[in-house]
PDB file of C-alpha atoms in Angstrom:
ATOM      1  CA  UNK R   1       0.000   0.000   0.000  1.00 93.00           C
ATOM      2  CA  UNK R   2       1.205   3.518  -0.804  1.00 95.00           C
ATOM      3  CA  UNK R   3       0.562   6.517   1.383  1.00 95.00           C
ATOM      4  CA  UNK R   4      -1.441   9.314  -0.277  1.00 96.00           C
ATOM      5  CA  UNK R   5       1.348  11.727   0.735  1.00 95.00           C
ATOM      6  CA  UNK R   6       5.034  11.258   1.462  1.00 93.00           C
ATOM      7  CA  UNK R   7       7.222   8.218   0.950  1.00 92.00           C
ATOM      8  CA  UNK R   8       7.028   5.683   3.758  1.00 95.00           C
ATOM      9  CA  UNK R   9       8.151   2.048   3.859  1.00 94.00           C
ATOM     10  CA  UNK R  10       5.409   0.728   6.153  1.00 96.00           C
ATOM     11  CA  UNK R  11       1.901   1.968   5.294  1.00 98.00           C
ATOM     12  CA  UNK R  12      -1.303   0.349   6.574  1.00 97.00           C
ATOM     13  CA  UNK R  13      -4.934   1.086   7.219  1.00 98.00           C
ATOM     14  CA  UNK R  14      -5.102   2.287  10.827  1.00 98.00           C
ATOM     15  CA  UNK R  15      -7.814  -0.259  11.629  1.00 97.00           C
ATOM     16  CA  UNK R  16      -5.367  -3.038  10.681  1.00 98.00           C
ATOM     17  CA  UNK R  17      -2.761  -2.024  13.266  1.00 96.00           C
ATOM     18  CA  UNK R  18      -4.723  -1.103  16.382  1.00 97.00           C
ATOM     19  CA  UNK R  19      -2.032  -2.792  18.474  1.00 96.00           C
ATOM     20  CA  UNK R  20       0.442  -0.096  17.388  1.00 96.00           C
ATOM     21  CA  UNK R  21      -1.813   2.744  18.555  1.00 97.00           C
ATOM     22  CA  UNK R  22      -2.316   4.039  22.083  1.00 97.00           C
ATOM     23  CA  UNK R  23      -5.561   2.845  23.687  1.00 98.00           C
ATOM     24  CA  UNK R  24      -7.631   6.019  23.138  1.00 98.00           C
ATOM     25  CA  UNK R  25      -6.585   6.259  19.482  1.00 98.00           C
ATOM     26  CA  UNK R  26      -7.175   2.543  18.884  1.00 98.00           C
ATOM     27  CA  UNK R  27     -10.620   2.858  20.472  1.00 98.00           C
ATOM     28  CA  UNK R  28     -11.486   5.859  18.266  1.00 97.00           C
ATOM     29  CA  UNK R  29     -10.387   4.040  15.107  1.00 98.00           C
ATOM     30  CA  UNK R  30     -12.188   0.831  16.120  1.00 97.00           C
ATOM     31  CA  UNK R  31     -15.412   2.761  16.811  1.00 96.00           C
ATOM     32  CA  UNK R  32     -15.034   5.171  13.858  1.00 96.00           C
ATOM     33  CA  UNK R  33     -18.330   6.806  12.864  1.00 88.00           C
ATOM     34  CA  UNK R  34     -17.036   9.400  10.397  1.00 75.00           C
ATOM     35  CA  UNK R  35     -19.938  10.469   8.225  1.00 72.00           C
ATOM     36  CA  UNK R  36     -17.909  11.918   5.365  1.00 87.00           C
ATOM     37  CA  UNK R  37     -14.755   9.826   5.748  1.00 94.00           C
ATOM     38  CA  UNK R  38     -14.762   6.016   5.875  1.00 95.00           C
ATOM     39  CA  UNK R  39     -12.435   4.305   8.340  1.00 96.00           C
ATOM     40  CA  UNK R  40     -10.269   2.962   5.504  1.00 95.00           C
ATOM     41  CA  UNK R  41      -9.194   6.573   4.825  1.00 96.00           C
ATOM     42  CA  UNK R  42      -7.399   6.631   8.177  1.00 98.00           C
ATOM     43  CA  UNK R  43      -3.848   5.589   7.285  1.00 98.00           C
ATOM     44  CA  UNK R  44      -1.015   4.646   9.641  1.00 98.00           C
ATOM     45  CA  UNK R  45       2.619   5.052   8.616  1.00 97.00           C
ATOM     46  CA  UNK R  46       5.372   3.619  10.756  1.00 96.00           C
ATOM     47  CA  UNK R  47       8.214   5.959  11.631  1.00 95.00           C
ATOM     48  CA  UNK R  48      11.218   6.180  13.935  1.00 93.00           C
ATOM     49  CA  UNK R  49      10.195   7.546  17.367  1.00 92.00           C
ATOM     50  CA  UNK R  50      13.585   9.266  17.668  1.00 92.00           C
ATOM     51  CA  UNK R  51      12.622  11.655  14.870  1.00 91.00           C
ATOM     52  CA  UNK R  52       8.981  12.254  15.807  1.00 89.00           C
ATOM     53  CA  UNK R  53       9.403  16.001  16.297  1.00 88.00           C
ATOM     54  CA  UNK R  54       8.448  18.037  13.241  1.00 88.00           C
ATOM     55  CA  UNK R  55      11.889  19.416  12.269  1.00 89.00           C
ATOM     56  CA  UNK R  56      13.633  16.044  12.494  1.00 91.00           C
ATOM     57  CA  UNK R  57      10.714  14.251  10.843  1.00 93.00           C
ATOM     58  CA  UNK R  58      10.593  16.466   7.748  1.00 92.00           C
ATOM     59  CA  UNK R  59      14.404  16.498   7.503  1.00 92.00           C
ATOM     60  CA  UNK R  60      14.284  12.698   7.244  1.00 93.00           C
ATOM     61  CA  UNK R  61      11.058  12.055   5.287  1.00 93.00           C
ATOM     62  CA  UNK R  62      10.994  15.158   3.087  1.00 93.00           C
ATOM     63  CA  UNK R  63      10.560  18.915   3.478  1.00 93.00           C
ATOM     64  CA  UNK R  64       7.340  18.836   1.428  1.00 93.00           C
ATOM     65  CA  UNK R  65       5.641  17.253   4.449  1.00 95.00           C
ATOM     66  CA  UNK R  66       5.989  20.464   6.451  1.00 94.00           C
ATOM     67  CA  UNK R  67       3.159  22.084   4.500  1.00 95.00           C
ATOM     68  CA  UNK R  68       0.790  19.162   5.079  1.00 97.00           C
ATOM     69  CA  UNK R  69       1.650  18.265   8.679  1.00 97.00           C
ATOM     70  CA  UNK R  70      -0.309  19.437  11.685  1.00 97.00           C
ATOM     71  CA  UNK R  71       0.535  19.550  15.375  1.00 96.00           C
ATOM     72  CA  UNK R  72      -2.008  18.871  18.103  1.00 98.00           C
ATOM     73  CA  UNK R  73      -1.257  20.627  21.368  1.00 97.00           C
ATOM     74  CA  UNK R  74      -3.098  20.635  24.668  1.00 98.00           C
ATOM     75  CA  UNK R  75      -3.861  24.009  26.227  1.00 97.00           C
ATOM     76  CA  UNK R  76      -5.152  25.000  29.645  1.00 97.00           C
ATOM     77  CA  UNK R  77      -7.617  27.854  29.991  1.00 95.00           C
ATOM     78  CA  UNK R  78      -8.097  29.472  33.390  1.00 93.00           C
ATOM     79  CA  UNK R  79     -10.976  31.592  34.612  1.00 91.00           C
ATOM     80  CA  UNK R  80     -12.135  32.203  38.161  1.00 90.00           C
ATOM     81  CA  UNK R  81      -9.925  29.529  39.681  1.00 89.00           C
ATOM     82  CA  UNK R  82     -11.171  26.865  37.265  1.00 91.00           C
ATOM     83  CA  UNK R  83      -8.931  25.235  34.662  1.00 93.00           C
ATOM     84  CA  UNK R  84     -10.274  23.643  31.497  1.00 94.00           C
ATOM     85  CA  UNK R  85      -8.323  21.681  28.916  1.00 97.00           C
ATOM     86  CA  UNK R  86      -8.691  21.761  25.155  1.00 97.00           C
ATOM     87  CA  UNK R  87      -6.779  20.500  22.148  1.00 98.00           C
ATOM     88  CA  UNK R  88      -5.702  22.721  19.277  1.00 98.00           C
ATOM     89  CA  UNK R  89      -4.684  21.622  15.792  1.00 98.00           C
ATOM     90  CA  UNK R  90      -2.598  23.899  13.579  1.00 98.00           C
ATOM     91  CA  UNK R  91      -0.303  23.414  10.622  1.00 97.00           C
ATOM     92  CA  UNK R  92       3.219  22.532  11.740  1.00 95.00           C
ATOM     93  CA  UNK R  93       4.705  25.549   9.982  1.00 94.00           C
ATOM     94  CA  UNK R  94       2.547  27.952  12.011  1.00 96.00           C
ATOM     95  CA  UNK R  95       2.362  29.078  15.626  1.00 94.00           C
ATOM     96  CA  UNK R  96      -0.725  28.607  17.750  1.00 96.00           C
ATOM     97  CA  UNK R  97      -2.327  31.903  18.829  1.00 93.00           C
ATOM     98  CA  UNK R  98      -2.721  30.855  22.471  1.00 94.00           C
ATOM     99  CA  UNK R  99      -3.169  34.292  24.011  1.00 90.00           C
ATOM    100  CA  UNK R 100      -5.558  35.552  21.332  1.00 92.00           C
ATOM    101  CA  UNK R 101      -7.769  33.131  19.422  1.00 93.00           C
ATOM    102  CA  UNK R 102      -7.498  30.229  21.889  1.00 95.00           C
ATOM    103  CA  UNK R 103      -8.093  32.319  25.001  1.00 94.00           C
ATOM    104  CA  UNK R 104     -11.118  34.023  23.427  1.00 93.00           C
ATOM    105  CA  UNK R 105     -12.632  30.762  22.161  1.00 93.00           C
ATOM    106  CA  UNK R 106     -12.305  29.136  25.579  1.00 93.00           C
ATOM    107  CA  UNK R 107     -13.680  32.214  27.357  1.00 93.00           C
ATOM    108  CA  UNK R 108     -10.615  32.104  29.574  1.00 94.00           C
ATOM    109  CA  UNK R 109      -8.873  34.913  31.372  1.00 94.00           C
ATOM    110  CA  UNK R 110      -5.542  33.208  30.748  1.00 94.00           C
ATOM    111  CA  UNK R 111      -4.522  30.419  28.374  1.00 95.00           C
ATOM    112  CA  UNK R 112      -1.236  28.543  28.148  1.00 95.00           C
ATOM    113  CA  UNK R 113       0.217  25.281  26.944  1.00 97.00           C
ATOM    114  CA  UNK R 114      -0.698  22.518  29.384  1.00 97.00           C
ATOM    115  CA  UNK R 115       2.205  20.958  31.286  1.00 97.00           C
ATOM    116  CA  UNK R 116       3.535  17.821  29.601  1.00 97.00           C
ATOM    117  CA  UNK R 117       2.439  15.493  32.410  1.00 97.00           C
ATOM    118  CA  UNK R 118      -1.076  16.944  32.281  1.00 97.00           C
ATOM    119  CA  UNK R 119      -1.257  16.644  28.478  1.00 97.00           C
ATOM    120  CA  UNK R 120      -0.086  13.041  28.441  1.00 98.00           C
ATOM    121  CA  UNK R 121      -1.925  11.971  31.577  1.00 97.00           C
ATOM    122  CA  UNK R 122      -5.273  13.374  30.488  1.00 97.00           C
ATOM    123  CA  UNK R 123      -5.089  12.180  26.859  1.00 98.00           C
ATOM    124  CA  UNK R 124      -3.460   8.784  27.414  1.00 98.00           C
ATOM    125  CA  UNK R 125      -1.076   9.665  24.589  1.00 98.00           C
ATOM    126  CA  UNK R 126       2.666  10.257  24.412  1.00 96.00           C
ATOM    127  CA  UNK R 127       4.197  13.712  24.289  1.00 94.00           C
ATOM    128  CA  UNK R 128       5.163  14.412  20.698  1.00 92.00           C
ATOM    129  CA  UNK R 129       2.439  12.128  19.364  1.00 95.00           C
ATOM    130  CA  UNK R 130      -0.799  13.678  20.646  1.00 97.00           C
ATOM    131  CA  UNK R 131      -3.507  13.528  18.006  1.00 98.00           C
ATOM    132  CA  UNK R 132      -7.097  14.785  17.741  1.00 98.00           C
ATOM    133  CA  UNK R 133      -8.285  11.231  17.027  1.00 97.00           C
ATOM    134  CA  UNK R 134      -9.191   9.758  20.405  1.00 97.00           C
ATOM    135  CA  UNK R 135      -9.248  12.849  22.604  1.00 97.00           C
ATOM    136  CA  UNK R 136     -11.146  12.657  25.902  1.00 97.00           C
ATOM    137  CA  UNK R 137     -14.918  13.082  25.575  1.00 94.00           C
ATOM    138  CA  UNK R 138     -16.125  16.624  26.038  1.00 94.00           C
ATOM    139  CA  UNK R 139     -12.818  18.317  25.259  1.00 95.00           C
ATOM    140  CA  UNK R 140     -13.061  21.244  22.872  1.00 97.00           C
ATOM    141  CA  UNK R 141     -10.986  20.681  19.728  1.00 98.00           C
ATOM    142  CA  UNK R 142      -9.992  23.958  18.089  1.00 98.00           C
ATOM    143  CA  UNK R 143      -8.930  23.397  14.483  1.00 98.00           C
ATOM    144  CA  UNK R 144      -7.318  25.939  12.193  1.00 97.00           C
ATOM    145  CA  UNK R 145      -9.331  26.163   8.973  1.00 97.00           C
ATOM    146  CA  UNK R 146      -6.098  25.759   6.975  1.00 97.00           C
ATOM    147  CA  UNK R 147      -5.847  22.176   8.285  1.00 98.00           C
ATOM    148  CA  UNK R 148      -9.417  21.316   7.273  1.00 98.00           C
ATOM    149  CA  UNK R 149      -8.791  22.712   3.783  1.00 97.00           C
ATOM    150  CA  UNK R 150      -5.996  20.213   3.022  1.00 98.00           C
ATOM    151  CA  UNK R 151      -6.772  17.059   1.074  1.00 98.00           C
ATOM    152  CA  UNK R 152      -4.509  14.943   3.331  1.00 98.00           C
ATOM    153  CA  UNK R 153      -2.879  15.796   6.665  1.00 98.00           C
ATOM    154  CA  UNK R 154      -0.078  14.086   8.577  1.00 97.00           C
ATOM    155  CA  UNK R 155      -0.661  14.091  12.366  1.00 97.00           C
ATOM    156  CA  UNK R 156       0.496  12.176  15.407  1.00 96.00           C
ATOM    157  CA  UNK R 157      -0.760   8.671  16.099  1.00 97.00           C
ATOM    158  CA  UNK R 158      -0.934   8.924  19.873  1.00 97.00           C
ATOM    159  CA  UNK R 159       2.644   7.750  20.301  1.00 96.00           C
ATOM    160  CA  UNK R 160       5.997   9.038  19.084  1.00 95.00           C
ATOM    161  CA  UNK R 161       6.252   6.025  16.809  1.00 95.00           C
ATOM    162  CA  UNK R 162       4.118   6.306  13.706  1.00 96.00           C
ATOM    163  CA  UNK R 163       1.871   8.964  12.239  1.00 97.00           C
ATOM    164  CA  UNK R 164      -1.652   9.085  10.888  1.00 98.00           C
ATOM    165  CA  UNK R 165      -2.501  10.405   7.445  1.00 98.00           C
ATOM    166  CA  UNK R 166      -6.126  11.467   7.180  1.00 97.00           C
ATOM    167  CA  UNK R 167      -8.248  13.757   4.999  1.00 98.00           C
ATOM    168  CA  UNK R 168      -8.263  17.289   6.411  1.00 98.00           C
ATOM    169  CA  UNK R 169     -12.044  17.377   6.562  1.00 96.00           C
ATOM    170  CA  UNK R 170     -11.946  14.644   9.237  1.00 96.00           C
ATOM    171  CA  UNK R 171     -11.030  17.186  11.886  1.00 97.00           C
ATOM    172  CA  UNK R 172     -14.098  19.370  11.366  1.00 96.00           C
ATOM    173  CA  UNK R 173     -16.292  16.330  12.028  1.00 93.00           C
ATOM    174  CA  UNK R 174     -14.641  15.135  15.240  1.00 94.00           C
ATOM    175  CA  UNK R 175     -16.632  15.519  18.488  1.00 92.00           C
ATOM    176  CA  UNK R 176     -16.597  19.055  19.942  1.00 95.00           C
ATOM    177  CA  UNK R 177     -14.541  20.418  17.018  1.00 97.00           C
ATOM    178  CA  UNK R 178     -14.661  24.127  16.229  1.00 97.00           C
ATOM    179  CA  UNK R 179     -13.003  25.329  13.034  1.00 97.00           C
ATOM    180  CA  UNK R 180     -11.367  28.746  13.420  1.00 96.00           C
ATOM    181  CA  UNK R 181      -9.771  30.964  10.789  1.00 95.00           C
ATOM    182  CA  UNK R 182      -6.339  32.177  11.856  1.00 93.00           C
ATOM    183  CA  UNK R 183      -5.851  29.848  14.829  1.00 94.00           C
ATOM    184  CA  UNK R 184      -2.293  29.317  13.650  1.00 92.00           C
ATOM    185  CA  UNK R 185      -0.371  32.327  12.438  1.00 82.00           C
TER     186      UNK R 185
END
């Protein structure tokens, strides 16, 4: 099988390698209900966990992937002593507007990147591999419209090993997703 983007040696349908995914991602793929995107359009590509970070990944697998890769980060919004968590998805070549767009969307007085142990503990995913597929129920997912507009997007798989390749429109249809213009600048 060939990946729809990039050049990878080990390419499979995500549903055929649930054992390689973290539990929340495997559960989401197993129970996939995507209206516009069938489960067979969720692709897993194996990759070296030592080069999972964006710069190292695109240096190894090809610089063209930078324009079609997205990073999912966990943010913490604070208001009145309460902290709420959300996930944000932006193109890898952009920066997340945490103090503007994210803070406003969450209705928070202050927003910041969640500490690593909070992000990994709450998602059940590894740092450097967090993905929107399989996020905790009820979490807001803020998605930059530029991600949704791409035909195919490379994102984390829940662990540092491997990536998912999925149609960009998938992210607009995930639970609690809100598509925002200019989330990544």
